Short mmCIF file of C-alpha atoms and ligand atoms in Angstrom, two decimals:
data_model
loop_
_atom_site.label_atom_id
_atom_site.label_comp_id
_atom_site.label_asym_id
_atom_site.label_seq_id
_atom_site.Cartn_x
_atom_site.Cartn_y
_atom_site.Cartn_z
CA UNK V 1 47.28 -19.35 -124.44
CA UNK V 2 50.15 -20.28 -126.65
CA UNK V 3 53.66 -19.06 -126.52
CA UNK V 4 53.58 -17.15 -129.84
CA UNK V 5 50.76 -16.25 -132.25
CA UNK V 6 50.58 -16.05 -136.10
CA UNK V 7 48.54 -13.01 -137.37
CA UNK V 8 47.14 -11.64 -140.41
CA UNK V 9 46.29 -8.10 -140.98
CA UNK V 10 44.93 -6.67 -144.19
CA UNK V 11 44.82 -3.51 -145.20
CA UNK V 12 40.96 -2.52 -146.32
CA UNK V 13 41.68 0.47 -148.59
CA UNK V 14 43.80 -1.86 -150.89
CA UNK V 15 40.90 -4.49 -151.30
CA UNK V 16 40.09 -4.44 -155.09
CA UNK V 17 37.77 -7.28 -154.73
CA UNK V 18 38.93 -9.68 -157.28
CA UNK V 19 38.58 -12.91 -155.10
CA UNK V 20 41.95 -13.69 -156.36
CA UNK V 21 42.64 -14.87 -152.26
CA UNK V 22 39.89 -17.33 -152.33
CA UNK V 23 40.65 -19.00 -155.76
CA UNK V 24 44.34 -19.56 -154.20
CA UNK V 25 42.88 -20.95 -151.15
CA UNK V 26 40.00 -22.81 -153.07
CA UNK V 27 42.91 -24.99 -155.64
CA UNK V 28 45.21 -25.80 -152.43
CA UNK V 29 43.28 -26.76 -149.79
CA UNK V 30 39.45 -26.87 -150.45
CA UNK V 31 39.31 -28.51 -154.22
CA UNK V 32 37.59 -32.42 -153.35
CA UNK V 33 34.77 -34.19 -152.79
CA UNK V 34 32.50 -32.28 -150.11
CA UNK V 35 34.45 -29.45 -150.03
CA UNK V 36 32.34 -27.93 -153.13
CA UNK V 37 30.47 -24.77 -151.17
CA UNK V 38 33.73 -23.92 -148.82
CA UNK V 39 35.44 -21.09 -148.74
CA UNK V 40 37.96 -20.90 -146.23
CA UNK V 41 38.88 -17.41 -147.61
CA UNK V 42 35.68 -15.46 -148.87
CA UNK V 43 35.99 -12.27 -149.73
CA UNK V 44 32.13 -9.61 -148.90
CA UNK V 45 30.79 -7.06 -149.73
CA UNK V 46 29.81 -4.60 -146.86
CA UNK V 47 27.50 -3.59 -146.41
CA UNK V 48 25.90 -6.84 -147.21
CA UNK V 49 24.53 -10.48 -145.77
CA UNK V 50 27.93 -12.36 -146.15
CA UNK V 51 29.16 -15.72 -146.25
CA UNK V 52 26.94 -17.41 -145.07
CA UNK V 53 24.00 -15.10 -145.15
CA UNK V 54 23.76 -13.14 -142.00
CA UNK V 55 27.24 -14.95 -140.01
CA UNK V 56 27.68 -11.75 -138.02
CA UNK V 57 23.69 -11.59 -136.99
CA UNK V 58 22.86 -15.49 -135.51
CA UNK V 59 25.23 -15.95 -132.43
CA UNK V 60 28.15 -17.95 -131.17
CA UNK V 61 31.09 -16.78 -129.43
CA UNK V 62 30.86 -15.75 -125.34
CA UNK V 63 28.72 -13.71 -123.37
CA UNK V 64 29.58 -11.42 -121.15
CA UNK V 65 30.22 -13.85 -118.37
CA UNK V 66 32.34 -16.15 -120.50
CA UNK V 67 29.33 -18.32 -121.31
CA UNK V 68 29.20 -19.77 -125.04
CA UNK V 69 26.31 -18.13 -126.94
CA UNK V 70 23.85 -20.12 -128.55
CA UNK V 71 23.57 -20.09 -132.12
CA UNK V 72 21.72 -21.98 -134.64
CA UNK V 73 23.44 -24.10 -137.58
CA UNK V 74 23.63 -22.31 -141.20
CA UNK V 75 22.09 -24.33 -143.94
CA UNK V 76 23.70 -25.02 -146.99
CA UNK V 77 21.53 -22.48 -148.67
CA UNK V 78 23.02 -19.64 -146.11
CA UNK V 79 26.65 -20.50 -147.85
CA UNK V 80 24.49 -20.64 -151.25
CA UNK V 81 24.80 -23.93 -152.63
CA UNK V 82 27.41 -24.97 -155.46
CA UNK V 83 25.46 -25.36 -158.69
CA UNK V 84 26.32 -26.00 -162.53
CA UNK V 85 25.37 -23.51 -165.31
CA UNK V 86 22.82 -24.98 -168.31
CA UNK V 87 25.49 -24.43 -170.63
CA UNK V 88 23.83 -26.80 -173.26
CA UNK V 89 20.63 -24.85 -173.50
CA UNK V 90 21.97 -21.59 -173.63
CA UNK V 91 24.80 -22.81 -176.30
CA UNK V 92 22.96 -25.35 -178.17
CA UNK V 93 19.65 -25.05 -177.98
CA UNK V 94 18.44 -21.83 -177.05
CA UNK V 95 15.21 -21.59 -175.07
CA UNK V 96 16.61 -19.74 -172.14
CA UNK V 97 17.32 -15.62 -172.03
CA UNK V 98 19.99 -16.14 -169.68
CA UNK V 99 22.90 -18.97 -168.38
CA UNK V 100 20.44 -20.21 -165.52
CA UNK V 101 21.47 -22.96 -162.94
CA UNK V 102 20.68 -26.84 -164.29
CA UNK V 103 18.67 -27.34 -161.51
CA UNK V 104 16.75 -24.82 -159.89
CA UNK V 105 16.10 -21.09 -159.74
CA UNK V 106 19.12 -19.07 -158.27
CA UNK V 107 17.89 -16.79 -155.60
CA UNK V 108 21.20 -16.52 -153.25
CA UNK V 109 25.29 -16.98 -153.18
CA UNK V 110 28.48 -15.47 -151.95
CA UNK V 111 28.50 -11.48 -153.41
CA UNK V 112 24.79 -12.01 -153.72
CA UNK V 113 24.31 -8.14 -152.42
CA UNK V 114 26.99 -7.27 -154.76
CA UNK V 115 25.74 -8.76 -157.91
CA UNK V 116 22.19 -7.41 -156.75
CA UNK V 117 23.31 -3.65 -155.82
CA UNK V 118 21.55 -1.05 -156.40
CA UNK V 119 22.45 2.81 -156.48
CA UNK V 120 20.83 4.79 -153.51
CA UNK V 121 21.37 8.09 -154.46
CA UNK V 122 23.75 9.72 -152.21
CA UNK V 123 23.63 7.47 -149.50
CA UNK V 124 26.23 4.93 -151.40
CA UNK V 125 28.68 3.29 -150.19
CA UNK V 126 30.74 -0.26 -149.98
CA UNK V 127 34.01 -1.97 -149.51
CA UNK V 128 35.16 -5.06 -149.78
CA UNK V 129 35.87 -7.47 -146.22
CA UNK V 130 38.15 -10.73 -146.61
CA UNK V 131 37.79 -13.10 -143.86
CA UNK V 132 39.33 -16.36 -142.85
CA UNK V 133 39.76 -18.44 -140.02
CA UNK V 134 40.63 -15.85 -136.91
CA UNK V 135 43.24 -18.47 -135.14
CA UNK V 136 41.16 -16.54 -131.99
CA UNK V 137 43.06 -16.47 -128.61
CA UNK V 138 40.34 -17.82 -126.87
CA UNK V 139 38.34 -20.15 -129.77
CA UNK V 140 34.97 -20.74 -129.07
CA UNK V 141 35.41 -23.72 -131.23
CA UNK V 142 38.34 -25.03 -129.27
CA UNK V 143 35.46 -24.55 -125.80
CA UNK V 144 32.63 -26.22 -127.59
CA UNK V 145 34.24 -29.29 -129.01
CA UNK V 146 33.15 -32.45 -126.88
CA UNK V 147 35.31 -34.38 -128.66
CA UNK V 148 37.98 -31.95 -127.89
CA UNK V 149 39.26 -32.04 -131.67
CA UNK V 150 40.00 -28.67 -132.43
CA UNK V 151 43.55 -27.49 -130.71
CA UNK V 152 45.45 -24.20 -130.98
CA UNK V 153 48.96 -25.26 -131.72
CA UNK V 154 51.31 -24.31 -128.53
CA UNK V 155 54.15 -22.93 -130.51
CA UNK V 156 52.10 -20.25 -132.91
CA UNK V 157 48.83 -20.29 -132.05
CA UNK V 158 47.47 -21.61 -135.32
CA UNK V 159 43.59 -23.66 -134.51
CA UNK V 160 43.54 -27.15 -136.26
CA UNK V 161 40.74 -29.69 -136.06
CA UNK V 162 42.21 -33.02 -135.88
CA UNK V 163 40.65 -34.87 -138.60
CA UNK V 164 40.84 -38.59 -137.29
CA UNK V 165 38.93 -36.76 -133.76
CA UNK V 166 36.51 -34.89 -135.32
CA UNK V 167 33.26 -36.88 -135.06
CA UNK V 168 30.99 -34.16 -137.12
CA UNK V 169 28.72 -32.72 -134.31
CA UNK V 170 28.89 -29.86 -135.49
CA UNK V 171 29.32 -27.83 -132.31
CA UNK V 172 32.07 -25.73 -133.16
CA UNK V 173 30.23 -24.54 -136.00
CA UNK V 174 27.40 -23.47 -134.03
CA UNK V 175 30.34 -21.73 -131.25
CA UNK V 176 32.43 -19.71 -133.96
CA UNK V 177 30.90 -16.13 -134.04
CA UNK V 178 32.50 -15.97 -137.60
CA UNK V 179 31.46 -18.90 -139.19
CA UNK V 180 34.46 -20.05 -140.55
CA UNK V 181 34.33 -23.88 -140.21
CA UNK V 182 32.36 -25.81 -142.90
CA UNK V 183 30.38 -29.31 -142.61
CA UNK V 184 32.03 -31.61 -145.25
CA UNK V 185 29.25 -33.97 -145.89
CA UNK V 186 31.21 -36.59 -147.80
CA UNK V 187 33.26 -36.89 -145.15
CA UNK V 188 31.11 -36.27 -142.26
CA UNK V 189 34.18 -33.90 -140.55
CA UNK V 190 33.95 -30.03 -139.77
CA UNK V 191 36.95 -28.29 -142.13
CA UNK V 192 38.45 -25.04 -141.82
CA UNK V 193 41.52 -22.77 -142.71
CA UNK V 194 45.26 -24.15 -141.56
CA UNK V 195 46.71 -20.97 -141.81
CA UNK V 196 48.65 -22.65 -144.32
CA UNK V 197 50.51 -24.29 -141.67
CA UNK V 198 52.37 -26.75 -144.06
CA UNK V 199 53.21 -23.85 -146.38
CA UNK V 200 54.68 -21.29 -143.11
CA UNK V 201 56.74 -24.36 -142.09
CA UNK V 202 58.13 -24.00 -145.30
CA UNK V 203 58.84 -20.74 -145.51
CA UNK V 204 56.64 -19.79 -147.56
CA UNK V 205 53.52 -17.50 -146.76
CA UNK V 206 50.30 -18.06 -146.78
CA UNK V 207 48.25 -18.62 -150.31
CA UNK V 208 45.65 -16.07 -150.19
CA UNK V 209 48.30 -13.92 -148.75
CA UNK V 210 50.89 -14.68 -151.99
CA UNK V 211 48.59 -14.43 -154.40
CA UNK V 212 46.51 -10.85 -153.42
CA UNK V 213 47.45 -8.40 -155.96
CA UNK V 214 46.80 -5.73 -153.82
CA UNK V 215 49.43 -6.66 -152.09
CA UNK V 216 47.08 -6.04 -148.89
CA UNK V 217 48.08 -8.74 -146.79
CA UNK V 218 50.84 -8.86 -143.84
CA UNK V 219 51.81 -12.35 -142.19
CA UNK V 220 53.87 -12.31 -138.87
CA UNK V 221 54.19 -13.24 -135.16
CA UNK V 222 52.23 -10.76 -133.31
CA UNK V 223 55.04 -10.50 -130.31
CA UNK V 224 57.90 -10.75 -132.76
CA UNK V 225 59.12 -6.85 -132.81
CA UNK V 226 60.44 -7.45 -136.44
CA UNK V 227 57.49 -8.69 -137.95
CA UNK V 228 55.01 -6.61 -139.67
CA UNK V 229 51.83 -7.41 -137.93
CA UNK V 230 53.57 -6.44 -134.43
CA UNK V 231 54.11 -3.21 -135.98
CA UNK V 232 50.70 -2.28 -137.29
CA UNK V 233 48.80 -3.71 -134.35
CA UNK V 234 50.71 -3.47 -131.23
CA UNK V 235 52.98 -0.56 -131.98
CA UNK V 236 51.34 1.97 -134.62
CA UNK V 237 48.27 0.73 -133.60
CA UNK V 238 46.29 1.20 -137.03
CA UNK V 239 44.51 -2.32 -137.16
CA UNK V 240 41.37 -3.95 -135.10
CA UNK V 241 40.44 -7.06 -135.03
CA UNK V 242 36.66 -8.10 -136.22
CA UNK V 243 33.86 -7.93 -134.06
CA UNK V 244 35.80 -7.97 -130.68
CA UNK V 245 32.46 -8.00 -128.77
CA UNK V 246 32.46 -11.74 -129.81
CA UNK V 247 34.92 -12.26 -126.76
CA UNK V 248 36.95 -14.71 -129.14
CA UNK V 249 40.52 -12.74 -129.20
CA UNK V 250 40.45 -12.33 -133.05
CA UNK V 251 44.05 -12.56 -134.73
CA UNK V 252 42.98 -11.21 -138.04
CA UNK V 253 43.44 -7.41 -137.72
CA UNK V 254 41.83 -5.07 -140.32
CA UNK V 255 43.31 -1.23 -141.29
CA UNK V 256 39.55 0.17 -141.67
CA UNK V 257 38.63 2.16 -145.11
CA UNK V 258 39.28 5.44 -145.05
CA UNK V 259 35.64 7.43 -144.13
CA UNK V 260 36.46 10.63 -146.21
CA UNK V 261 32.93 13.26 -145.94
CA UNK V 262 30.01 11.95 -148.20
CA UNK V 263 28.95 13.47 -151.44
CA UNK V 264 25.72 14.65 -151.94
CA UNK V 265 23.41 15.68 -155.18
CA UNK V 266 25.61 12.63 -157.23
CA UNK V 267 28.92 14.38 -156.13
CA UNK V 268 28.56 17.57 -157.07
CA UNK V 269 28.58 18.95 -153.28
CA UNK V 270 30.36 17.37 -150.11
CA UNK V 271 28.69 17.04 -146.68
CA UNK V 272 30.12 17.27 -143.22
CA UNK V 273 29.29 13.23 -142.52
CA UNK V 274 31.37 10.86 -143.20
CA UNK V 275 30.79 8.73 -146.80
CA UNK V 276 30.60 5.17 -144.23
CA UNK V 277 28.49 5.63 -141.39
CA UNK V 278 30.75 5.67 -138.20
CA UNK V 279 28.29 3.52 -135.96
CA UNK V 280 29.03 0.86 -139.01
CA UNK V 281 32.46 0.97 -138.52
CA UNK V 282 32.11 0.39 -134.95
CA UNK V 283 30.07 -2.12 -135.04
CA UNK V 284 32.28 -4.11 -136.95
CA UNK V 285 35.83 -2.81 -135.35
CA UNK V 286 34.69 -1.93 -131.90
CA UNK V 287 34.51 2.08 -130.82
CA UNK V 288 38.29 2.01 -130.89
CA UNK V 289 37.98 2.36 -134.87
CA UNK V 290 37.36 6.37 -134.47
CA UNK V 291 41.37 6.11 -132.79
CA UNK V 292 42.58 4.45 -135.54
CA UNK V 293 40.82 6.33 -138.62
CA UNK V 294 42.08 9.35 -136.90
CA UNK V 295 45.81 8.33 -136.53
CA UNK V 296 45.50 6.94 -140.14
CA UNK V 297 44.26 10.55 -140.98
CA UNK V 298 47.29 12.21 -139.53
CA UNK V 299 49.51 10.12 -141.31
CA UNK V 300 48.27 11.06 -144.60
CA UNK V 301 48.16 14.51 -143.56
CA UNK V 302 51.70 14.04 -143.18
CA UNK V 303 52.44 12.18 -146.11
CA UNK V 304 50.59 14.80 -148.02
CA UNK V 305 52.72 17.81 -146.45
CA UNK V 306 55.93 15.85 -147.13
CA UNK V 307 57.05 14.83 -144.58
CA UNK V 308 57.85 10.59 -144.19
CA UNK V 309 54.91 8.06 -142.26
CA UNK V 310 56.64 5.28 -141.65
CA UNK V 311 53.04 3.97 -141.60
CA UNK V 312 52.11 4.95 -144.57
CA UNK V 313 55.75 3.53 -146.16
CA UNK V 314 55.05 0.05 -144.43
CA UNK V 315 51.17 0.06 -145.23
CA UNK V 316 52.29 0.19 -149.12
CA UNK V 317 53.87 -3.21 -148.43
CA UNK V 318 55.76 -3.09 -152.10
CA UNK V 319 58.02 -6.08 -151.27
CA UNK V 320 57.30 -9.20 -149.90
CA UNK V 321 59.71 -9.37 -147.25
CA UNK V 322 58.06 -5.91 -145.89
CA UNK V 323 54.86 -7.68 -145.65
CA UNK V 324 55.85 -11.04 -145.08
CA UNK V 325 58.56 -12.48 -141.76
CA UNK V 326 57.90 -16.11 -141.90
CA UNK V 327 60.00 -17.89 -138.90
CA UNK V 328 59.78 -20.77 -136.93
CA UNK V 329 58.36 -19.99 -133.66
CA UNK V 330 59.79 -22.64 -131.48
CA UNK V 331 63.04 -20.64 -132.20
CA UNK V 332 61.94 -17.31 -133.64
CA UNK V 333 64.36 -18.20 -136.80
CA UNK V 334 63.48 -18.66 -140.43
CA UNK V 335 62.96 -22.48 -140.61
CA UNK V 336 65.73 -24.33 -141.52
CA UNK V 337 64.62 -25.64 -144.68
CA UNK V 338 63.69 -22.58 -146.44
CA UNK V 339 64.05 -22.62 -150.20
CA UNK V 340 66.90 -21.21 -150.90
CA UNK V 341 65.04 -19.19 -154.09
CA UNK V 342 62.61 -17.87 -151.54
CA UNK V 343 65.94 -16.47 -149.82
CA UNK V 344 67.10 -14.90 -152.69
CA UNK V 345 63.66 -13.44 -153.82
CA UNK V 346 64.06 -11.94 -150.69
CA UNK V 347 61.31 -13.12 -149.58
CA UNK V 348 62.42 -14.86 -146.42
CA UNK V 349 65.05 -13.22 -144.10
CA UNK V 350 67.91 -15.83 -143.41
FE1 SF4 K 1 37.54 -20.96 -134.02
FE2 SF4 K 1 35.96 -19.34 -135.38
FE3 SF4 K 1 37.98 -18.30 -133.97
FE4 SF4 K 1 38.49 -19.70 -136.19
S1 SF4 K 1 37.38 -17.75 -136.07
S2 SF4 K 1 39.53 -19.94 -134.19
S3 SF4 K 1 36.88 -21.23 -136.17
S4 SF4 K 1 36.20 -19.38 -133.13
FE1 SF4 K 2 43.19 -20.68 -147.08
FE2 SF4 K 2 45.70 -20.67 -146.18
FE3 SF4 K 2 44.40 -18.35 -146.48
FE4 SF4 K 2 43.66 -20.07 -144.54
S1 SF4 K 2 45.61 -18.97 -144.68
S2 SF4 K 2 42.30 -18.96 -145.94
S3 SF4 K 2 44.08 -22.06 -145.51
S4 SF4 K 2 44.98 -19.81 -148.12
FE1 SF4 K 3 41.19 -8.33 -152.01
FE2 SF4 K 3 43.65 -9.29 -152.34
FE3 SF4 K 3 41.61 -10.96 -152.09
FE4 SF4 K 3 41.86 -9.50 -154.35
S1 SF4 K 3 43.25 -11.13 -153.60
S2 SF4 K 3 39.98 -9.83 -153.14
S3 SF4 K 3 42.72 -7.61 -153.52
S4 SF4 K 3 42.35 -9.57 -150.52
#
């Protein structure tokens, strides 16, 4: 257990998709040798297999009686391998209908299901799921290490894998119910996100979190009563974390979509369902979801009689320092060398 814990929660209705998170992630941590298949940040499409294929289906994480649950490695083909386009065919020479891969026929990648979708009628339905590294409370990584390489920091909570440990075994992998720790082959290590630890300690947030146009992302301590992921979690109570059967402690918190009724006869009549399947939404958010969607219903029931949600008003997150309070938890104060432009962008709290 560490004395303070960093958090994450985004905000699923804002989601546009744009993978705008995992190109920021992708140029400042994950762009060398190895690294060529990672993303630390991915961003799915649910319903839909994931990154890698079928992560939330294979295992890992604990059992009910605190036991590590077996799971089987993903193969590179799960993550859907990195591959070239023939652009000299298809630009010079011209025997191929299509750009098709150099080297093989493409059958699977990240946003596979999306690129693949298909229109069922009035059964329809999809949002977009970004998912990093959980910093869990209780890391099955951390437990399944023999090397004992991966560490959650004391001071915030943030998991690391210590690079000169780390012996490639691969265990961790198999342990994390998410999947979020990659095999770098060139380097025979296991890699995952930092949290953009070096980045916090400079006072500035998080890249997937800076760049996200939808301005869906909040950064904060979770016990720090100022910051905005304390608010949304612990006090208004409008964000879950991801598949908290897992046992893991997940410190990525999601605001679920919005489950208005579902159309019928291509939207020209509503039903009394709702458009996303609530047993889907539980599955993936735990039975506490129905709570939330409700209390996020009342809100805009407010909001839409006129009267103020202070959820709603924080949820919008139109300023940075709203979504962002970046401090240094060994003293719960902004850290002392803080850009000073960063101050005056307001985007750090002095
Ligand atoms: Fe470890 Fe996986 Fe949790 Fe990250 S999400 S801390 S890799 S168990
Ligand atoms: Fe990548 Fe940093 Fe976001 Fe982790 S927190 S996914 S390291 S950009
Ligand atoms: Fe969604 Fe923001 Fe990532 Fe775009 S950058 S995919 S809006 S989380």
């Amino acid at each position: 257990m560490s004395a303070h814990q960093y958090a994450m929660v985004m905000d699923l209705n804002k989601c546009l998709g744009c993978q705008t998170c995992t190109m920021a992630c992708k140029k400042q941590w994950t762009d060398h040798d190895g690294m060529e298949y990672m993303y630390w940040n991915n961003v799915e499409t649910r319903p839909g297999k994931g990154y890698p294929r079928n992560w939330d289906a294979i295992g890992g994480g604990f059992d009910r009686n605190g036991h590590l649950r077996p799971s089987p490695l993903p193969t590179i083909e799960d993550y859907g391998k990195a591959w070239e386009y023939d652009y000299e065919d298809r630009l010079f020479k011209g025997t191929k209908q299509s750009v098709q891969p150099n080297d093989r026929k493409l059958d699977w990648g990240p946003n596979w299901d999306e690129d693949q979708g298909q229109l069922n009628g009035a059964d329809n339905f999809y949002f977009y799921l970004p998912r990093i590294c959980n910093h869990c409370t209780h890391p099955a990584c951390v437990e399944a290490c023999t090397r004992k390489a991966i560490y959650k920091r004391e001071e915030d909570g943030i998991v690391l894998i210590d690079q000169e440990r780390c012996r490639g075994y691969r265990h961790c992998i198999q342990a994390c119910p998410y999947k979020k720790i990659y095999f770098n082959e060139v380097l025979g290590k296991s890699q995952k996100c930092i949290f953009c630890y070096p980045r916090l300690e400079k006072g500035k947030v998080n890249a997937c979190a800076a760049q996200c146009p939808g301005r869906l992302r909040f950064v904060g301590l979770l016990d720090d009563p100022e910051s905005p992921v304390h608010k949304l979690v612990l006090k208004y109570k409008v964000a879950l974390g991801l598949l908290p059967d897992r046992g893991t402690g997940p410190n990525v918190y999601y605001v679920p979509p919005f489950n208005p009724p579902r159309g019928a006869n291509y939207g020209k009549s509503i039903l009394d369902d709702p458009r996303i399947p609530l047993g889907y939404l539980k599955y993936l958010f735990g039975p506490e979801v129905e709570n939330v969607l409700r209390r996020l219903e009342g809100e805009l029931a407010k909001a839409q009689a006129g009267q103020q949600s202070d959820i709603l008003q924080l949820l919008i997150g139109r300023d940075a320092d709203v979504r962002y309070r970046i401090v240094d938890a060994k003293t719960m104060e902004p850290f002392e060398n803080t850009p000073t432009h960063l101050v005056q962008l307001g985007m750090i709290r002095r």
